[in-house]
PDB file of C-alpha atoms in Angstrom:
ATOM      1  CA  SER A   1     -54.375  -8.446 -16.987  1.00  0.00           C
ATOM      2  CA  PRO A   2     -53.817 -11.510 -19.143  1.00  0.00           C
ATOM      3  CA  ALA A   3     -50.659 -11.623 -21.235  1.00  0.00           C
ATOM      4  CA  ALA A   4     -50.989 -10.888 -24.958  1.00  0.00           C
ATOM      5  CA  VAL A   5     -49.855 -13.488 -27.448  1.00  0.00           C
ATOM      6  CA  GLY A   6     -49.373 -11.201 -30.406  1.00  0.00           C
ATOM      7  CA  PHE A   7     -49.596  -7.499 -31.140  1.00  0.00           C
ATOM      8  CA  VAL A   8     -49.824  -5.682 -34.460  1.00  0.00           C
ATOM      9  CA  SER A   9     -49.154  -1.965 -34.067  1.00  0.00           C
ATOM     10  CA  GLU A  10     -49.953  -0.575 -37.521  1.00  0.00           C
ATOM     11  CA  ASP A  11     -53.565  -1.754 -37.641  1.00  0.00           C
ATOM     12  CA  GLU A  12     -54.294  -1.126 -33.960  1.00  0.00           C
ATOM     13  CA  TYR A  13     -55.502  -4.565 -32.997  1.00  0.00           C
ATOM     14  CA  LEU A  14     -54.465  -7.299 -30.643  1.00  0.00           C
ATOM     15  CA  GLU A  15     -54.507 -10.875 -31.864  1.00  0.00           C
ATOM     16  CA  ILE A  16     -54.719 -13.715 -29.357  1.00  0.00           C
ATOM     17  CA  GLN A  17     -54.445 -17.085 -31.055  1.00  0.00           C
ATOM     18  CA  GLY A  18     -55.772 -20.199 -29.336  1.00  0.00           C
ATOM     19  CA  ILE A  19     -57.459 -18.111 -26.657  1.00  0.00           C
ATOM     20  CA  THR A  20     -58.444 -19.834 -23.419  1.00  0.00           C
ATOM     21  CA  ARG A  21     -60.977 -18.848 -20.770  1.00  0.00           C
ATOM     22  CA  GLU A  22     -58.098 -17.854 -18.483  1.00  0.00           C
ATOM     23  CA  GLN A  23     -57.323 -15.024 -20.917  1.00  0.00           C
ATOM     24  CA  SER A  24     -60.685 -13.364 -20.281  1.00  0.00           C
ATOM     25  CA  GLY A  25     -60.288  -9.984 -18.681  1.00  0.00           C
ATOM     26  CA  ASP A  26     -59.604  -6.320 -19.233  1.00  0.00           C
ATOM     27  CA  TYR A  27     -57.039  -5.271 -21.833  1.00  0.00           C
ATOM     28  CA  GLU A  28     -55.615  -1.779 -22.197  1.00  0.00           C
ATOM     29  CA  CYS A  29     -54.213  -0.107 -25.293  1.00  0.00           C
ATOM     30  CA  SER A  30     -52.095   3.016 -24.983  1.00  0.00           C
ATOM     31  CA  ALA A  31     -51.110   5.101 -28.022  1.00  0.00           C
ATOM     32  CA  SER A  32     -48.548   7.833 -27.660  1.00  0.00           C
ATOM     33  CA  ASN A  33     -46.312  10.087 -29.708  1.00  0.00           C
ATOM     34  CA  ASP A  34     -44.112  13.119 -29.064  1.00  0.00           C
ATOM     35  CA  VAL A  35     -46.908  15.601 -29.855  1.00  0.00           C
ATOM     36  CA  ALA A  36     -49.793  14.833 -27.486  1.00  0.00           C
ATOM     37  CA  ALA A  37     -50.564  13.038 -24.261  1.00  0.00           C
ATOM     38  CA  PRO A  38     -51.093   9.265 -24.548  1.00  0.00           C
ATOM     39  CA  VAL A  39     -54.572   8.024 -25.443  1.00  0.00           C
ATOM     40  CA  VAL A  40     -55.683   4.984 -23.469  1.00  0.00           C
ATOM     41  CA  ARG A  41     -58.578   2.673 -24.326  1.00  0.00           C
ATOM     42  CA  ARG A  42     -59.774  -0.382 -22.444  1.00  0.00           C
ATOM     43  CA  VAL A  43     -61.644  -3.372 -23.738  1.00  0.00           C
ATOM     44  CA  LYS A  44     -63.129  -6.311 -21.845  1.00  0.00           C
ATOM     45  CA  VAL A  45     -62.578  -9.699 -23.483  1.00  0.00           C
ATOM     46  CA  THR A  46     -65.048 -12.451 -22.608  1.00  0.00           C
ATOM     47  CA  VAL A  47     -64.230 -15.991 -23.694  1.00  0.00           C
ATOM     48  CA  ASN A  48     -67.316 -18.177 -24.112  1.00  0.00           C
ATOM     49  CA  TYR A  49     -67.045 -21.881 -23.282  1.00  0.00           C
ATOM     50  CA  PRO A  50     -69.339 -24.867 -22.745  1.00  0.00           C
ATOM     51  CA  PRO A  51     -70.204 -25.972 -19.210  1.00  0.00           C
ATOM     52  CA  TYR A  52     -68.085 -28.260 -17.115  1.00  0.00           C
ATOM     53  CA  ILE A  53     -69.282 -29.547 -13.768  1.00  0.00           C
ATOM     54  CA  SER A  54     -66.814 -28.539 -11.087  1.00  0.00           C
ATOM     55  CA  GLU A  55     -68.653 -30.118  -8.153  1.00  0.00           C
ATOM     56  CA  ALA A  56     -71.438 -32.679  -7.825  1.00  0.00           C
ATOM     57  CA  LYS A  57     -72.393 -33.420  -4.221  1.00  0.00           C
ATOM     58  CA  GLY A  58     -74.548 -36.320  -3.178  1.00  0.00           C
ATOM     59  CA  THR A  59     -75.699 -36.838   0.370  1.00  0.00           C
ATOM     60  CA  GLY A  60     -76.993 -39.348   2.887  1.00  0.00           C
ATOM     61  CA  VAL A  61     -80.259 -38.467   4.610  1.00  0.00           C
ATOM     62  CA  PRO A  62     -82.542 -40.359   7.028  1.00  0.00           C
ATOM     63  CA  VAL A  63     -86.178 -40.934   6.000  1.00  0.00           C
ATOM     64  CA  GLY A  64     -88.331 -37.940   6.932  1.00  0.00           C
ATOM     65  CA  GLN A  65     -85.473 -35.418   6.934  1.00  0.00           C
ATOM     66  CA  LYS A  66     -84.516 -32.630   4.527  1.00  0.00           C
ATOM     67  CA  GLY A  67     -81.913 -33.510   1.897  1.00  0.00           C
ATOM     68  CA  THR A  68     -80.096 -31.516  -0.781  1.00  0.00           C
ATOM     69  CA  LEU A  69     -78.188 -32.557  -3.900  1.00  0.00           C
ATOM     70  CA  GLN A  70     -75.852 -29.920  -5.377  1.00  0.00           C
ATOM     71  CA  CYS A  71     -74.464 -29.451  -8.861  1.00  0.00           C
ATOM     72  CA  GLU A  72     -71.989 -26.655  -9.636  1.00  0.00           C
ATOM     73  CA  ALA A  73     -70.945 -25.795 -13.196  1.00  0.00           C
ATOM     74  CA  SER A  74     -68.692 -23.194 -14.763  1.00  0.00           C
ATOM     75  CA  ALA A  75     -69.715 -21.820 -18.181  1.00  0.00           C
ATOM     76  CA  VAL A  76     -69.941 -18.637 -20.266  1.00  0.00           C
ATOM     77  CA  PRO A  77     -72.694 -17.910 -21.001  1.00  0.00           C
ATOM     78  CA  SER A  78     -74.079 -19.277 -17.719  1.00  0.00           C
ATOM     79  CA  ALA A  79     -75.351 -22.835 -17.680  1.00  0.00           C
ATOM     80  CA  GLU A  80     -78.983 -23.827 -17.436  1.00  0.00           C
ATOM     81  CA  PHE A  81     -79.651 -26.861 -15.244  1.00  0.00           C
ATOM     82  CA  GLN A  82     -82.005 -29.821 -15.489  1.00  0.00           C
ATOM     83  CA  TRP A  83     -82.407 -32.772 -13.118  1.00  0.00           C
ATOM     84  CA  TYR A  84     -83.297 -36.358 -14.047  1.00  0.00           C
ATOM     85  CA  LYS A  85     -84.019 -39.568 -12.158  1.00  0.00           C
ATOM     86  CA  ASP A  86     -84.173 -42.874 -14.057  1.00  0.00           C
ATOM     87  CA  ASP A  87     -83.928 -40.972 -17.377  1.00  0.00           C
ATOM     88  CA  LYS A  88     -87.062 -38.955 -16.552  1.00  0.00           C
ATOM     89  CA  ARG A  89     -86.819 -35.194 -16.218  1.00  0.00           C
ATOM     90  CA  LEU A  90     -87.966 -33.950 -12.826  1.00  0.00           C
ATOM     91  CA  ALA A  91     -90.831 -31.526 -13.235  1.00  0.00           C
ATOM     92  CA  GLU A  92     -90.646 -28.239 -11.379  1.00  0.00           C
ATOM     93  CA  GLY A  93     -93.176 -28.124  -8.564  1.00  0.00           C
ATOM     94  CA  LYS A  94     -93.185 -31.852  -7.741  1.00  0.00           C
ATOM     95  CA  LYS A  95     -94.648 -32.190  -4.263  1.00  0.00           C
ATOM     96  CA  GLY A  96     -91.993 -32.049  -1.563  1.00  0.00           C
ATOM     97  CA  VAL A  97     -89.174 -31.276  -4.019  1.00  0.00           C
ATOM     98  CA  LYS A  98     -87.791 -27.907  -5.078  1.00  0.00           C
ATOM     99  CA  VAL A  99     -85.176 -27.000  -7.690  1.00  0.00           C
ATOM    100  CA  GLU A 100     -83.156 -23.897  -6.817  1.00  0.00           C
ATOM    101  CA  ASN A 101     -81.103 -22.562  -9.736  1.00  0.00           C
ATOM    102  CA  ARG A 102     -78.443 -19.865  -9.668  1.00  0.00           C
ATOM    103  CA  PRO A 103     -76.081 -18.943 -12.534  1.00  0.00           C
ATOM    104  CA  PHE A 104     -73.407 -21.491 -11.511  1.00  0.00           C
ATOM    105  CA  LEU A 105     -75.202 -23.711  -8.991  1.00  0.00           C
ATOM    106  CA  SER A 106     -78.303 -25.883  -8.918  1.00  0.00           C
ATOM    107  CA  LYS A 107     -79.794 -27.527  -5.823  1.00  0.00           C
ATOM    108  CA  LEU A 108     -82.370 -30.293  -5.746  1.00  0.00           C
ATOM    109  CA  ILE A 109     -84.035 -29.995  -2.334  1.00  0.00           C
ATOM    110  CA  PHE A 110     -86.162 -32.748  -0.758  1.00  0.00           C
ATOM    111  CA  PHE A 111     -88.199 -31.428   2.181  1.00  0.00           C
ATOM    112  CA  ASN A 112     -89.269 -34.817   3.574  1.00  0.00           C
ATOM    113  CA  VAL A 113     -87.170 -37.654   2.133  1.00  0.00           C
ATOM    114  CA  SER A 114     -89.004 -40.949   1.520  1.00  0.00           C
ATOM    115  CA  GLU A 115     -87.701 -44.386   0.476  1.00  0.00           C
ATOM    116  CA  HIS A 116     -88.922 -43.604  -3.052  1.00  0.00           C
ATOM    117  CA  ASP A 117     -86.550 -40.593  -3.253  1.00  0.00           C
ATOM    118  CA  TYR A 118     -83.336 -42.585  -2.765  1.00  0.00           C
ATOM    119  CA  GLY A 119     -81.272 -43.341  -5.848  1.00  0.00           C
ATOM    120  CA  ASN A 120     -79.136 -41.820  -8.585  1.00  0.00           C
ATOM    121  CA  TYR A 121     -79.960 -38.442 -10.057  1.00  0.00           C
ATOM    122  CA  THR A 122     -78.426 -36.809 -13.101  1.00  0.00           C
ATOM    123  CA  CYS A 123     -77.637 -33.110 -13.228  1.00  0.00           C
ATOM    124  CA  VAL A 124     -77.367 -31.719 -16.769  1.00  0.00           C
ATOM    125  CA  ALA A 125     -75.712 -28.321 -17.299  1.00  0.00           C
ATOM    126  CA  SER A 126     -76.033 -26.741 -20.747  1.00  0.00           C
ATOM    127  CA  ASN A 127     -75.553 -23.536 -22.695  1.00  0.00           C
ATOM    128  CA  ARG A 128     -75.531 -22.753 -26.424  1.00  0.00           C
ATOM    129  CA  LEU A 129     -71.983 -24.136 -26.741  1.00  0.00           C
ATOM    130  CA  GLY A 130     -72.594 -27.570 -25.260  1.00  0.00           C
ATOM    131  CA  HIS A 131     -73.705 -29.653 -22.311  1.00  0.00           C
ATOM    132  CA  THR A 132     -72.347 -32.015 -19.674  1.00  0.00           C
ATOM    133  CA  ASN A 133     -73.787 -34.126 -16.881  1.00  0.00           C
ATOM    134  CA  ALA A 134     -72.941 -35.744 -13.573  1.00  0.00           C
ATOM    135  CA  SER A 135     -74.519 -38.550 -11.582  1.00  0.00           C
ATOM    136  CA  ILE A 136     -75.321 -37.704  -7.965  1.00  0.00           C
ATOM    137  CA  THR A 137     -76.660 -40.096  -5.320  1.00  0.00           C
ATOM    138  CA  LEU A 138     -79.210 -39.524  -2.578  1.00  0.00           C
ATOM    139  CA  PHE A 139     -78.710 -42.437  -0.185  1.00  0.00           C
ATOM    140  CA  GLU A 140     -80.321 -43.599   3.024  1.00  0.00           C
ATOM    141  CA  LEU A 141     -78.635 -42.764   6.281  1.00  0.00           C
ATOM    142  CA  PRO A 142     -79.884 -44.386   9.511  1.00  0.00           C
ATOM    143  CA  ASP A 143     -81.587 -42.021  11.984  1.00  0.00           C
ATOM    144  CA  ASN A 144     -78.845 -42.655  14.548  1.00  0.00           C
ATOM    145  CA  PRO A 145     -75.778 -44.163  12.852  1.00  0.00           C
ATOM    146  CA  ILE A 146     -73.893 -44.679  16.157  1.00  0.00           C
ATOM    147  CA  ALA A 147     -76.753 -46.522  17.889  1.00  0.00           C
ATOM    148  CA  SER A 148     -77.354 -48.755  14.875  1.00  0.00           C
ATOM    149  CA  ARG A 149     -73.731 -50.007  14.979  1.00  0.00           C
ATOM    150  CA  THR A 150     -73.581 -50.853  18.698  1.00  0.00           C
ATOM    151  CA  SER A 151     -74.900 -53.839  20.592  1.00  0.00           C
ATOM    152  CA  PRO A 152     -76.503 -53.666  24.008  1.00  0.00           C
ATOM    153  CA  ALA A 153     -74.172 -54.233  26.958  1.00  0.00           C
ATOM    154  CA  SER A 154     -74.783 -56.999  29.475  1.00  0.00           C
ATOM    155  CA  PRO A 155     -74.803 -55.983  33.129  1.00  0.00           C
ATOM    156  CA  GLY A 156     -71.268 -56.156  34.483  1.00  0.00           C
ATOM    157  CA  SER A 157     -69.541 -56.349  31.080  1.00  0.00           C
ATOM    158  CA  ALA A 158     -67.548 -53.727  29.217  1.00  0.00           C
ATOM    159  CA  SER A 159     -69.021 -52.497  25.967  1.00  0.00           C
ATOM    160  CA  CYS A 160     -67.168 -50.799  23.153  1.00  0.00           C
ATOM    161  CA  PRO A 161     -68.651 -50.179  19.714  1.00  0.00           C
ATOM    162  CA  PRO A 162     -66.484 -51.395  16.828  1.00  0.00           C
ATOM    163  CA  CYS A 163     -64.044 -48.664  15.850  1.00  0.00           C
ATOM    164  CA  THR A 164     -61.744 -48.121  12.909  1.00  0.00           C
ATOM    165  CA  VAL A 165     -58.829 -45.731  13.210  1.00  0.00           C
TER     166      VAL A 165
END
């Protein structure tokens, strides 16, 4: 249980000044005297806060493959997500693209990536207390990144692709 900042016994209330989201949780009050058994009551404290994006994952995908952009946000109440590209909101049901929203995670899924899909996307997370956003990139990845970086070997010569260690 979170630690209490202040306690007032006569009026039977707990005062937590400057509460933070880390102080959310279950609190227990126990009243006792020499006459009867203690009476215990529990209360759940929920601290509401605006969203903050904890993870924004871009990805590299070859043309014609499936690609996913992810945006994870923490918020109470839960965040609602929206996706934008070039300041235009992406409409749900766009051909070949699906938005998958969960309470703390949104995925923008491309089923067959085309050249037109590459670029910067903006994930916006919002609730009644505020909003935040993150820029996430879908970038082109060659079909075979190893083959595209090597040169053909001549008969009788040694070949080693450039390496960085």
